[in-house]
XYZ file of C-alpha atoms in Angstrom:
192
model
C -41.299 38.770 13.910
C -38.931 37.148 11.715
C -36.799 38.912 8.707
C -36.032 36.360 5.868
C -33.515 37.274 3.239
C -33.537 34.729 -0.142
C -30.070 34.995 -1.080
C -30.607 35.211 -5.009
C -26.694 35.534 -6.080
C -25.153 32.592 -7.198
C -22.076 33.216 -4.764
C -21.752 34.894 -1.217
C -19.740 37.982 -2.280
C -17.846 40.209 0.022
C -20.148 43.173 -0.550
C -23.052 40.386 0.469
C -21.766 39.040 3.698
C -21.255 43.302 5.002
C -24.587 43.668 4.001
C -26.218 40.159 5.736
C -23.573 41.348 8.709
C -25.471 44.633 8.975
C -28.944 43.362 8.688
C -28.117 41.243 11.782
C -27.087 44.095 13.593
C -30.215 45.546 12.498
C -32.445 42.902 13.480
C -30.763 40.599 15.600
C -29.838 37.567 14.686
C -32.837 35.373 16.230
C -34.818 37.130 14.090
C -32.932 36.856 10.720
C -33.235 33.856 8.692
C -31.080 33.481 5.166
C -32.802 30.747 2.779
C -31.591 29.387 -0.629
C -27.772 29.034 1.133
C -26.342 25.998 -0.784
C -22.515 26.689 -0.539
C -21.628 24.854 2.858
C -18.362 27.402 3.499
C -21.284 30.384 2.651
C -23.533 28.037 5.616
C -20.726 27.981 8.154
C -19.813 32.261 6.997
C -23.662 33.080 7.624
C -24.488 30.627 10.697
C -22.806 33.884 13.262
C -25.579 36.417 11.924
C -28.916 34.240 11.674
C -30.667 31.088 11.335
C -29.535 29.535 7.811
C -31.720 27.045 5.125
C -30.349 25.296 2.067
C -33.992 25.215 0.995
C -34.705 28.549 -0.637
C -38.452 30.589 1.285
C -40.565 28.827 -1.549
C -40.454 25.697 -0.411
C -40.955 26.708 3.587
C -44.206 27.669 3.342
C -44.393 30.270 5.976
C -47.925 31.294 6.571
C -48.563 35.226 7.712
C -45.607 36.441 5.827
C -45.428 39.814 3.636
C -42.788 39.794 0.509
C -41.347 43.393 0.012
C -41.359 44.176 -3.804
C -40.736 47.362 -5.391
C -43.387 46.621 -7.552
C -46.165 45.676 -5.151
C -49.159 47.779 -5.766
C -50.005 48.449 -2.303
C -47.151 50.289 0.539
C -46.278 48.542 3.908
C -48.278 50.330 6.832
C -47.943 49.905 10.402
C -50.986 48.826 11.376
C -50.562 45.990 8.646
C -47.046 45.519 9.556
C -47.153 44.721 13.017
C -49.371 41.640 12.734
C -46.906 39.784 10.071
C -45.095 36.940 11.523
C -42.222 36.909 8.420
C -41.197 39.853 6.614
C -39.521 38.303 2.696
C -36.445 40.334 1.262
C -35.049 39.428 -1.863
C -30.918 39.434 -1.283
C -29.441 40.275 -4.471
C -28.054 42.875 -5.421
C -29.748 45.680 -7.356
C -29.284 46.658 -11.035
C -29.588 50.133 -12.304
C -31.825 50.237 -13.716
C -34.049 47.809 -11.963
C -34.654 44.859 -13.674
C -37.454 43.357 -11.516
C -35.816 40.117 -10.414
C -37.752 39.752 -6.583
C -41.124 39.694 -8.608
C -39.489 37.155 -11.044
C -37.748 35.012 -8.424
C -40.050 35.558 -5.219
C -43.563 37.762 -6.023
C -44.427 34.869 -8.931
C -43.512 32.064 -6.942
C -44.969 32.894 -3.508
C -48.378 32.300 -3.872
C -49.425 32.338 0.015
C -48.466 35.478 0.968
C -49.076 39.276 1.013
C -47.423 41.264 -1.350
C -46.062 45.603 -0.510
C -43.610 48.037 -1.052
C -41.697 50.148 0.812
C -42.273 53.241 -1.877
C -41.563 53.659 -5.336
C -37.454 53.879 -5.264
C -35.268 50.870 -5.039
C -33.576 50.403 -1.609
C -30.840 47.874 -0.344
C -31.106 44.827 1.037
C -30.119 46.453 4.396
C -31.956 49.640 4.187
C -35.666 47.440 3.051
C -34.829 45.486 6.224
C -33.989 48.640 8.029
C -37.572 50.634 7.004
C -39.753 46.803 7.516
C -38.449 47.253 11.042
C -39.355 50.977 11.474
C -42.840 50.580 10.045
C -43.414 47.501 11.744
C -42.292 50.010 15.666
C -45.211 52.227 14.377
C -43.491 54.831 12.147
C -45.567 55.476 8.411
C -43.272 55.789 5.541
C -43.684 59.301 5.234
C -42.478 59.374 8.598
C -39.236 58.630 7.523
C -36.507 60.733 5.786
C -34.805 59.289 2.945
C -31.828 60.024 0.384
C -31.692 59.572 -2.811
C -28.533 58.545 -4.921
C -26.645 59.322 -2.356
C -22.418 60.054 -3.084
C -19.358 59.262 -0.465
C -15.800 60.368 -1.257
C -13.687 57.194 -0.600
C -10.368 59.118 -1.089
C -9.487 62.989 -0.820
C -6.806 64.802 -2.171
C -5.243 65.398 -5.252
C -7.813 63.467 -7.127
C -10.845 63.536 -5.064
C -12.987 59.968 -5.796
C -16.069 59.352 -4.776
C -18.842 56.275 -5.388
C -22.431 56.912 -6.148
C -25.244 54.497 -4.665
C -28.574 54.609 -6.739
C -30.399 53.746 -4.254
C -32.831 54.931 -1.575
C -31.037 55.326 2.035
C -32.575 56.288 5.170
C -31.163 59.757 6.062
C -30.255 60.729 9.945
C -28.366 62.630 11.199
C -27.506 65.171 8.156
C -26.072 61.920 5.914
C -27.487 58.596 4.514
C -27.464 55.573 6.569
C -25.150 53.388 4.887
C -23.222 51.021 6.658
C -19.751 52.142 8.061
C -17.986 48.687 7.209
C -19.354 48.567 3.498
C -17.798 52.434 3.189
C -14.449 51.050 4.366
C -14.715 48.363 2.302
C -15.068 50.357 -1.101
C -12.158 52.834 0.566
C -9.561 49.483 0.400
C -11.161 48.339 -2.521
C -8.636 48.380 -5.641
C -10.757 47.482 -8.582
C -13.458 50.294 -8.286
């Protein structure tokens, strides 16, 4: 099983690579496959975490594939799950609100292939990958404890600050799954 991410930002940002990074951990990175990758420095960057196409997933016509959308009518199951040969993630990053841009870019274009969500609440790039992989081992998406909106404190002390993600994380552990690099990142991040 394959996990295909259509890089839908018009650069590779910082934020991006941590996140593509992480899905490779997630994954591995003979199973991860970035498409739409013009930029050849952005190539050479992604070419240590996965398999990478200047050809964006439209135009590979992969056959047995399922595109996750947050506004698929029908929910990712496992029975379903485990006989897809391509999972589809759209890798952009989300606006708050949602604005719908993987059924504009991907869900109209891809014709071929099946269509679900992974529930009603917007997720990461990493954390759709990370629930795909968990259905598709058997668990049902009730099965799984999530976070909503979840807040870290990047800096304690006098003046306490602290970033909100509205998203939906995975929660383990008594705290959302979120990854560890990204966290420092924001922490040395000036421009908040």
């Amino acid at each position: 099983m394959k996990f295909v991410i259509e890089h839908l930002s018009d650069k590779l940002y910082e934020w991006c690579l941590i996140e593509y990074r992480n899905i490779s951990g997630i994954v591995g990175r003979k199973n991860l496959i970035f498409t739409n990758i013009k930029n050849p420095n952005d190539i050479k960057k992604l070419k240590k975490f996965g398999n990478v196409k200047k050809e964006n997933v439209v135009k590979l016509k992969l056959k047995n594939a399922c595109l996750l959308d947050l506004k698929a009518k029908k929910t990712l199951n496992p029975t379903e799950a485990k006989n897809f040969d391509y999972f589809i993630f759209g890798g952009i990053l989300g606006d708050f609100p949602e604005q719908g841009r993987t059924e504009k870019y991907l869900t109209s274009k891809l014709k071929n292939v099946e269509v679900r969500n992974l529930t009603n609440k917007q997720m990461s790039t990493d954390t759709a990958v990370l629930v795909t992989k968990l259905i598709a081992k058997g668990k049902n998406i009730n099965e799984i404890k999530f976070v909503d909106n979840p807040s870290i404190i990047l800096k304690n002390g006098k003046v306490q600050e602290e970033v909100n993600f509205p998203y939906r994380y995975v929660y383990r552990k008594g705290k959302p799954v979120i990854s560890k690099e990204l966290i420092k990142y924001l922490k040395n991040k000036k421009d908040l």
